[in-house]
């Protein structure tokens, strides 16, 4: 499992033809390029992959094709988040059936779920699949923040749940806001290490593409 979270994973764009259909030949080129140049993981159908603009059938087919094109060279993590818990579960199951090694599940957007609601959302997904789930916390895009206590509770109860601190949160703007992000991260790290947890250090940090000073 931990091999998925070692090194650098690449969020792959979804290439399109002029008519709006997915260009799977170009997708294969992109994945081969990344694998040939040393990436440690392919992330398909995340925010970078414009998953919100894909139909469900396109979404699942992109995951299938990513697994096919990767050919076992590196793990494939598939974005399967939704603001509908049932949709997220169905997408997650289809991704697993397609061969994805892990899932990237964004907090449910627009709904502004409570912390209990977020807990139940991820709990339901974690119980439905047996692969690692990366909780994708990016408040600036979703309108909801997964708080440290909720993240720790999920990480302690479910061995297949991990936390991703997105660079979208880090790049939120002012030094004060970035400081709040780091306080948030440090609290999660402390709690995971000190609350009778066997999950110490099970978080992921998404690095900015360029320095933000």
PDB file of C-alpha atoms in Angstrom:
ATOM      1  CA  UNK A   1       0.000   0.000   0.000  1.00  0.00           C
ATOM      2  CA  UNK A   2       2.646   2.544   1.026  1.00  0.00           C
ATOM      3  CA  UNK A   3       4.321   2.333  -2.413  1.00  0.00           C
ATOM      4  CA  UNK A   4       1.463   4.472  -3.705  1.00  0.00           C
ATOM      5  CA  UNK A   5       2.477   7.221  -1.308  1.00  0.00           C
ATOM      6  CA  UNK A   6       6.214   7.184  -1.943  1.00  0.00           C
ATOM      7  CA  UNK A   7       7.869   9.642  -4.296  1.00  0.00           C
ATOM      8  CA  UNK A   8       6.043  11.926  -6.716  1.00  0.00           C
ATOM      9  CA  UNK A   9       2.708  11.230  -8.351  1.00  0.00           C
ATOM     10  CA  UNK A  10       1.588  13.118 -11.452  1.00  0.00           C
ATOM     11  CA  UNK A  11      -1.940  14.426 -11.889  1.00  0.00           C
ATOM     12  CA  UNK A  12      -2.696  13.705 -15.551  1.00  0.00           C
ATOM     13  CA  UNK A  13      -4.749  16.075 -17.689  1.00  0.00           C
ATOM     14  CA  UNK A  14      -7.554  14.602 -19.761  1.00  0.00           C
ATOM     15  CA  UNK A  15      -6.842  15.405 -23.439  1.00  0.00           C
ATOM     16  CA  UNK A  16      -9.790  16.092 -25.719  1.00  0.00           C
ATOM     17  CA  UNK A  17     -10.457  16.135 -29.445  1.00  0.00           C
ATOM     18  CA  UNK A  18     -11.829  19.292 -31.056  1.00  0.00           C
ATOM     19  CA  UNK A  19     -15.338  17.814 -30.853  1.00  0.00           C
ATOM     20  CA  UNK A  20     -15.070  17.407 -27.045  1.00  0.00           C
ATOM     21  CA  UNK A  21     -14.551  13.642 -26.981  1.00  0.00           C
ATOM     22  CA  UNK A  22     -11.686  12.182 -24.963  1.00  0.00           C
ATOM     23  CA  UNK A  23      -8.478  11.677 -26.932  1.00  0.00           C
ATOM     24  CA  UNK A  24      -7.323   8.313 -25.607  1.00  0.00           C
ATOM     25  CA  UNK A  25      -4.359   8.130 -27.987  1.00  0.00           C
ATOM     26  CA  UNK A  26      -2.971  11.349 -26.520  1.00  0.00           C
ATOM     27  CA  UNK A  27      -3.740  10.094 -23.007  1.00  0.00           C
ATOM     28  CA  UNK A  28      -1.598   7.034 -23.714  1.00  0.00           C
ATOM     29  CA  UNK A  29       1.231   9.296 -24.932  1.00  0.00           C
ATOM     30  CA  UNK A  30       1.037  11.391 -21.765  1.00  0.00           C
ATOM     31  CA  UNK A  31       1.076   8.379 -19.455  1.00  0.00           C
ATOM     32  CA  UNK A  32       3.978   6.763 -21.324  1.00  0.00           C
ATOM     33  CA  UNK A  33       5.915  10.028 -21.139  1.00  0.00           C
ATOM     34  CA  UNK A  34       5.430  10.293 -17.369  1.00  0.00           C
ATOM     35  CA  UNK A  35       6.255   6.635 -16.726  1.00  0.00           C
ATOM     36  CA  UNK A  36       9.326   6.764 -18.966  1.00  0.00           C
ATOM     37  CA  UNK A  37      10.594   9.823 -17.111  1.00  0.00           C
ATOM     38  CA  UNK A  38      10.418   8.409 -13.609  1.00  0.00           C
ATOM     39  CA  UNK A  39       7.086   9.325 -12.069  1.00  0.00           C
ATOM     40  CA  UNK A  40       6.114   7.144  -9.104  1.00  0.00           C
ATOM     41  CA  UNK A  41       2.336   7.231  -9.557  1.00  0.00           C
ATOM     42  CA  UNK A  42      -0.314   8.263 -12.086  1.00  0.00           C
ATOM     43  CA  UNK A  43      -3.318  10.200 -10.779  1.00  0.00           C
ATOM     44  CA  UNK A  44      -6.220  10.072 -13.226  1.00  0.00           C
ATOM     45  CA  UNK A  45      -9.528  11.985 -13.160  1.00  0.00           C
ATOM     46  CA  UNK A  46      -8.540  14.417 -10.436  1.00  0.00           C
ATOM     47  CA  UNK A  47      -9.166  18.162 -10.586  1.00  0.00           C
ATOM     48  CA  UNK A  48      -6.330  18.505 -13.110  1.00  0.00           C
ATOM     49  CA  UNK A  49      -8.062  15.867 -15.221  1.00  0.00           C
ATOM     50  CA  UNK A  50     -11.234  17.973 -15.379  1.00  0.00           C
ATOM     51  CA  UNK A  51     -13.251  15.178 -13.841  1.00  0.00           C
ATOM     52  CA  UNK A  52     -16.181  17.540 -13.249  1.00  0.00           C
ATOM     53  CA  UNK A  53     -16.597  17.904 -17.033  1.00  0.00           C
ATOM     54  CA  UNK A  54     -16.583  14.173 -17.782  1.00  0.00           C
ATOM     55  CA  UNK A  55     -19.684  12.045 -18.087  1.00  0.00           C
ATOM     56  CA  UNK A  56     -19.761   9.046 -15.763  1.00  0.00           C
ATOM     57  CA  UNK A  57     -19.036   6.681 -18.649  1.00  0.00           C
ATOM     58  CA  UNK A  58     -16.082   8.836 -19.774  1.00  0.00           C
ATOM     59  CA  UNK A  59     -14.838   9.030 -16.189  1.00  0.00           C
ATOM     60  CA  UNK A  60     -14.794   5.257 -15.781  1.00  0.00           C
ATOM     61  CA  UNK A  61     -13.314   4.703 -19.243  1.00  0.00           C
ATOM     62  CA  UNK A  62     -10.477   7.148 -18.502  1.00  0.00           C
ATOM     63  CA  UNK A  63      -9.654   5.137 -15.383  1.00  0.00           C
ATOM     64  CA  UNK A  64      -9.735   1.867 -17.334  1.00  0.00           C
ATOM     65  CA  UNK A  65      -7.508   3.309 -20.031  1.00  0.00           C
ATOM     66  CA  UNK A  66      -5.058   4.749 -17.488  1.00  0.00           C
ATOM     67  CA  UNK A  67      -4.667   1.322 -15.902  1.00  0.00           C
ATOM     68  CA  UNK A  68      -4.284  -0.275 -19.338  1.00  0.00           C
ATOM     69  CA  UNK A  69      -1.709   2.277 -20.535  1.00  0.00           C
ATOM     70  CA  UNK A  70       0.294   2.231 -17.303  1.00  0.00           C
ATOM     71  CA  UNK A  71       0.777  -1.537 -17.675  1.00  0.00           C
ATOM     72  CA  UNK A  72       1.696  -2.042 -14.030  1.00  0.00           C
ATOM     73  CA  UNK A  73       4.780   0.187 -14.232  1.00  0.00           C
ATOM     74  CA  UNK A  74       3.531   2.457 -11.426  1.00  0.00           C
ATOM     75  CA  UNK A  75       0.392   2.564  -9.263  1.00  0.00           C
ATOM     76  CA  UNK A  76      -2.723   4.326 -10.576  1.00  0.00           C
ATOM     77  CA  UNK A  77      -4.796   6.494  -8.254  1.00  0.00           C
ATOM     78  CA  UNK A  78      -8.257   7.386  -9.565  1.00  0.00           C
ATOM     79  CA  UNK A  79     -10.324  10.402  -8.602  1.00  0.00           C
ATOM     80  CA  UNK A  80     -13.770   9.170  -7.549  1.00  0.00           C
ATOM     81  CA  UNK A  81     -15.113  11.953  -5.348  1.00  0.00           C
ATOM     82  CA  UNK A  82     -18.611  13.385  -5.561  1.00  0.00           C
ATOM     83  CA  UNK A  83     -20.963  15.459  -3.444  1.00  0.00           C
ATOM     84  CA  UNK A  84     -23.266  12.442  -3.569  1.00  0.00           C
ATOM     85  CA  UNK A  85     -22.070   9.673  -1.266  1.00  0.00           C
ATOM     86  CA  UNK A  86     -23.748   6.980  -3.328  1.00  0.00           C
ATOM     87  CA  UNK A  87     -22.209   8.275  -6.561  1.00  0.00           C
ATOM     88  CA  UNK A  88     -18.777   8.349  -4.921  1.00  0.00           C
ATOM     89  CA  UNK A  89     -19.248   4.752  -3.763  1.00  0.00           C
ATOM     90  CA  UNK A  90     -20.325   3.596  -7.216  1.00  0.00           C
ATOM     91  CA  UNK A  91     -17.428   5.397  -8.936  1.00  0.00           C
ATOM     92  CA  UNK A  92     -15.014   4.000  -6.368  1.00  0.00           C
ATOM     93  CA  UNK A  93     -16.206   0.442  -6.914  1.00  0.00           C
ATOM     94  CA  UNK A  94     -15.961   0.830 -10.690  1.00  0.00           C
ATOM     95  CA  UNK A  95     -12.447   2.263 -10.347  1.00  0.00           C
ATOM     96  CA  UNK A  96     -11.377  -0.700  -8.231  1.00  0.00           C
ATOM     97  CA  UNK A  97     -12.935  -3.104 -10.730  1.00  0.00           C
ATOM     98  CA  UNK A  98     -11.009  -1.294 -13.475  1.00  0.00           C
ATOM     99  CA  UNK A  99      -7.750  -1.967 -11.640  1.00  0.00           C
ATOM    100  CA  UNK A 100      -7.043   1.297  -9.817  1.00  0.00           C
ATOM    101  CA  UNK A 101      -4.573   0.860  -6.940  1.00  0.00           C
ATOM    102  CA  UNK A 102      -5.968   3.722  -4.862  1.00  0.00           C
ATOM    103  CA  UNK A 103      -8.650   6.407  -4.833  1.00  0.00           C
ATOM    104  CA  UNK A 104      -8.537  10.190  -4.551  1.00  0.00           C
ATOM    105  CA  UNK A 105     -11.788  11.311  -2.902  1.00  0.00           C
ATOM    106  CA  UNK A 106     -12.443  15.025  -2.576  1.00  0.00           C
ATOM    107  CA  UNK A 107     -14.626  16.313   0.242  1.00  0.00           C
ATOM    108  CA  UNK A 108     -18.232  16.668  -0.986  1.00  0.00           C
ATOM    109  CA  UNK A 109     -18.472  20.078  -2.613  1.00  0.00           C
ATOM    110  CA  UNK A 110     -21.352  22.592  -2.539  1.00  0.00           C
ATOM    111  CA  UNK A 111     -23.328  20.739   0.144  1.00  0.00           C
ATOM    112  CA  UNK A 112     -21.299  22.273   3.012  1.00  0.00           C
ATOM    113  CA  UNK A 113     -21.499  19.073   5.033  1.00  0.00           C
ATOM    114  CA  UNK A 114     -20.983  19.099   8.798  1.00  0.00           C
ATOM    115  CA  UNK A 115     -17.967  17.322  10.271  1.00  0.00           C
ATOM    116  CA  UNK A 116     -20.247  14.405  11.178  1.00  0.00           C
ATOM    117  CA  UNK A 117     -21.506  14.405   7.614  1.00  0.00           C
ATOM    118  CA  UNK A 118     -17.949  14.314   6.284  1.00  0.00           C
ATOM    119  CA  UNK A 119     -17.105  11.471   8.654  1.00  0.00           C
ATOM    120  CA  UNK A 120     -20.119   9.446   7.491  1.00  0.00           C
ATOM    121  CA  UNK A 121     -19.344  10.203   3.834  1.00  0.00           C
ATOM    122  CA  UNK A 122     -15.796   8.840   4.018  1.00  0.00           C
ATOM    123  CA  UNK A 123     -16.839   6.007   6.336  1.00  0.00           C
ATOM    124  CA  UNK A 124     -19.354   4.753   3.780  1.00  0.00           C
ATOM    125  CA  UNK A 125     -16.768   4.822   0.981  1.00  0.00           C
ATOM    126  CA  UNK A 126     -14.066   3.177   3.100  1.00  0.00           C
ATOM    127  CA  UNK A 127     -16.444   0.342   3.989  1.00  0.00           C
ATOM    128  CA  UNK A 128     -17.355  -0.180   0.325  1.00  0.00           C
ATOM    129  CA  UNK A 129     -13.835  -0.698  -1.074  1.00  0.00           C
ATOM    130  CA  UNK A 130     -10.609  -2.320   0.081  1.00  0.00           C
ATOM    131  CA  UNK A 131      -8.009  -0.056  -1.549  1.00  0.00           C
ATOM    132  CA  UNK A 132      -6.311   3.042  -0.079  1.00  0.00           C
ATOM    133  CA  UNK A 133      -8.424   6.203  -0.066  1.00  0.00           C
ATOM    134  CA  UNK A 134      -6.765   9.616  -0.131  1.00  0.00           C
ATOM    135  CA  UNK A 135      -9.062  12.198   1.448  1.00  0.00           C
ATOM    136  CA  UNK A 136      -8.642  15.318  -0.688  1.00  0.00           C
ATOM    137  CA  UNK A 137      -9.181  18.404   1.463  1.00  0.00           C
ATOM    138  CA  UNK A 138      -9.301  21.593  -0.626  1.00  0.00           C
ATOM    139  CA  UNK A 139     -11.610  24.105   1.045  1.00  0.00           C
ATOM    140  CA  UNK A 140     -11.121  26.844  -1.540  1.00  0.00           C
ATOM    141  CA  UNK A 141     -12.804  24.670  -4.164  1.00  0.00           C
ATOM    142  CA  UNK A 142     -15.364  22.742  -2.123  1.00  0.00           C
ATOM    143  CA  UNK A 143     -16.556  25.232   0.493  1.00  0.00           C
ATOM    144  CA  UNK A 144     -15.945  22.794   3.336  1.00  0.00           C
ATOM    145  CA  UNK A 145     -12.892  22.044   5.485  1.00  0.00           C
ATOM    146  CA  UNK A 146     -12.099  18.598   6.866  1.00  0.00           C
ATOM    147  CA  UNK A 147     -10.996  19.482  10.404  1.00  0.00           C
ATOM    148  CA  UNK A 148      -8.109  17.714  12.197  1.00  0.00           C
ATOM    149  CA  UNK A 149     -10.290  15.821  14.688  1.00  0.00           C
ATOM    150  CA  UNK A 150     -12.425  14.411  11.854  1.00  0.00           C
ATOM    151  CA  UNK A 151      -9.403  13.446   9.755  1.00  0.00           C
ATOM    152  CA  UNK A 152      -7.730  11.757  12.722  1.00  0.00           C
ATOM    153  CA  UNK A 153     -10.900   9.879  13.694  1.00  0.00           C
ATOM    154  CA  UNK A 154     -11.228   8.509  10.161  1.00  0.00           C
ATOM    155  CA  UNK A 155      -7.530   7.663   9.930  1.00  0.00           C
ATOM    156  CA  UNK A 156      -7.651   5.768  13.202  1.00  0.00           C
ATOM    157  CA  UNK A 157     -10.772   3.775  12.387  1.00  0.00           C
ATOM    158  CA  UNK A 158     -10.047   2.875   8.769  1.00  0.00           C
ATOM    159  CA  UNK A 159      -6.638   1.539   7.754  1.00  0.00           C
ATOM    160  CA  UNK A 160      -7.305   2.402   4.095  1.00  0.00           C
ATOM    161  CA  UNK A 161      -7.843   6.146   4.707  1.00  0.00           C
ATOM    162  CA  UNK A 162      -5.155   8.783   4.232  1.00  0.00           C
ATOM    163  CA  UNK A 163      -5.152  12.586   4.174  1.00  0.00           C
ATOM    164  CA  UNK A 164      -3.929  14.831   1.374  1.00  0.00           C
ATOM    165  CA  UNK A 165      -3.052  18.444   2.158  1.00  0.00           C
ATOM    166  CA  UNK A 166      -3.594  20.115  -1.199  1.00  0.00           C
ATOM    167  CA  UNK A 167      -1.375  22.818  -2.618  1.00  0.00           C
ATOM    168  CA  UNK A 168      -4.600  24.618  -3.494  1.00  0.00           C
ATOM    169  CA  UNK A 169      -4.943  25.217   0.234  1.00  0.00           C
ATOM    170  CA  UNK A 170      -1.278  26.172   0.538  1.00  0.00           C
ATOM    171  CA  UNK A 171      -1.587  28.650  -2.332  1.00  0.00           C
ATOM    172  CA  UNK A 172      -4.668  30.248  -0.766  1.00  0.00           C
ATOM    173  CA  UNK A 173      -2.978  33.628  -0.603  1.00  0.00           C
ATOM    174  CA  UNK A 174      -1.547  35.442   2.361  1.00  0.00           C
ATOM    175  CA  UNK A 175       1.245  34.216   4.640  1.00  0.00           C
ATOM    176  CA  UNK A 176      -1.314  34.171   7.475  1.00  0.00           C
ATOM    177  CA  UNK A 177      -3.544  31.756   5.539  1.00  0.00           C
ATOM    178  CA  UNK A 178      -0.595  29.519   4.715  1.00  0.00           C
ATOM    179  CA  UNK A 179       0.392  29.565   8.372  1.00  0.00           C
ATOM    180  CA  UNK A 180      -3.105  28.335   9.266  1.00  0.00           C
ATOM    181  CA  UNK A 181      -2.693  25.466   6.791  1.00  0.00           C
ATOM    182  CA  UNK A 182       0.568  24.408   8.457  1.00  0.00           C
ATOM    183  CA  UNK A 183      -1.001  24.628  11.928  1.00  0.00           C
ATOM    184  CA  UNK A 184      -3.798  22.384  10.638  1.00  0.00           C
ATOM    185  CA  UNK A 185      -1.256  19.875   9.285  1.00  0.00           C
ATOM    186  CA  UNK A 186       0.853  19.885  12.454  1.00  0.00           C
ATOM    187  CA  UNK A 187      -2.208  19.202  14.587  1.00  0.00           C
ATOM    188  CA  UNK A 188      -3.138  16.200  12.456  1.00  0.00           C
ATOM    189  CA  UNK A 189       0.438  14.869  12.601  1.00  0.00           C
ATOM    190  CA  UNK A 190       0.540  15.308  16.374  1.00  0.00           C
ATOM    191  CA  UNK A 191      -2.811  13.616  16.898  1.00  0.00           C
ATOM    192  CA  UNK A 192      -1.962  10.709  14.614  1.00  0.00           C
ATOM    193  CA  UNK A 193       1.293  10.167  16.509  1.00  0.00           C
ATOM    194  CA  UNK A 194      -0.023  10.552  20.037  1.00  0.00           C
ATOM    195  CA  UNK A 195      -3.614   9.317  20.321  1.00  0.00           C
ATOM    196  CA  UNK A 196      -2.949   5.588  20.538  1.00  0.00           C
ATOM    197  CA  UNK A 197      -2.847   5.482  16.781  1.00  0.00           C
ATOM    198  CA  UNK A 198      -1.037   2.996  14.593  1.00  0.00           C
ATOM    199  CA  UNK A 199      -1.422   5.373  11.668  1.00  0.00           C
ATOM    200  CA  UNK A 200       1.399   7.826  12.448  1.00  0.00           C
ATOM    201  CA  UNK A 201       2.536   9.777   9.420  1.00  0.00           C
ATOM    202  CA  UNK A 202      -0.212   8.600   7.090  1.00  0.00           C
ATOM    203  CA  UNK A 203      -0.716  11.867   5.272  1.00  0.00           C
ATOM    204  CA  UNK A 204       0.281  13.197   1.883  1.00  0.00           C
ATOM    205  CA  UNK A 205       1.433  16.685   0.994  1.00  0.00           C
ATOM    206  CA  UNK A 206       0.792  17.965  -2.498  1.00  0.00           C
ATOM    207  CA  UNK A 207       3.719  20.220  -3.386  1.00  0.00           C
ATOM    208  CA  UNK A 208       3.175  23.493  -5.262  1.00  0.00           C
ATOM    209  CA  UNK A 209       4.344  23.392  -8.851  1.00  0.00           C
ATOM    210  CA  UNK A 210       6.345  26.577  -8.244  1.00  0.00           C
ATOM    211  CA  UNK A 211       7.554  28.244  -5.051  1.00  0.00           C
ATOM    212  CA  UNK A 212       4.997  30.457  -3.330  1.00  0.00           C
ATOM    213  CA  UNK A 213       6.690  33.114  -1.242  1.00  0.00           C
TER     214      UNK A 213
END
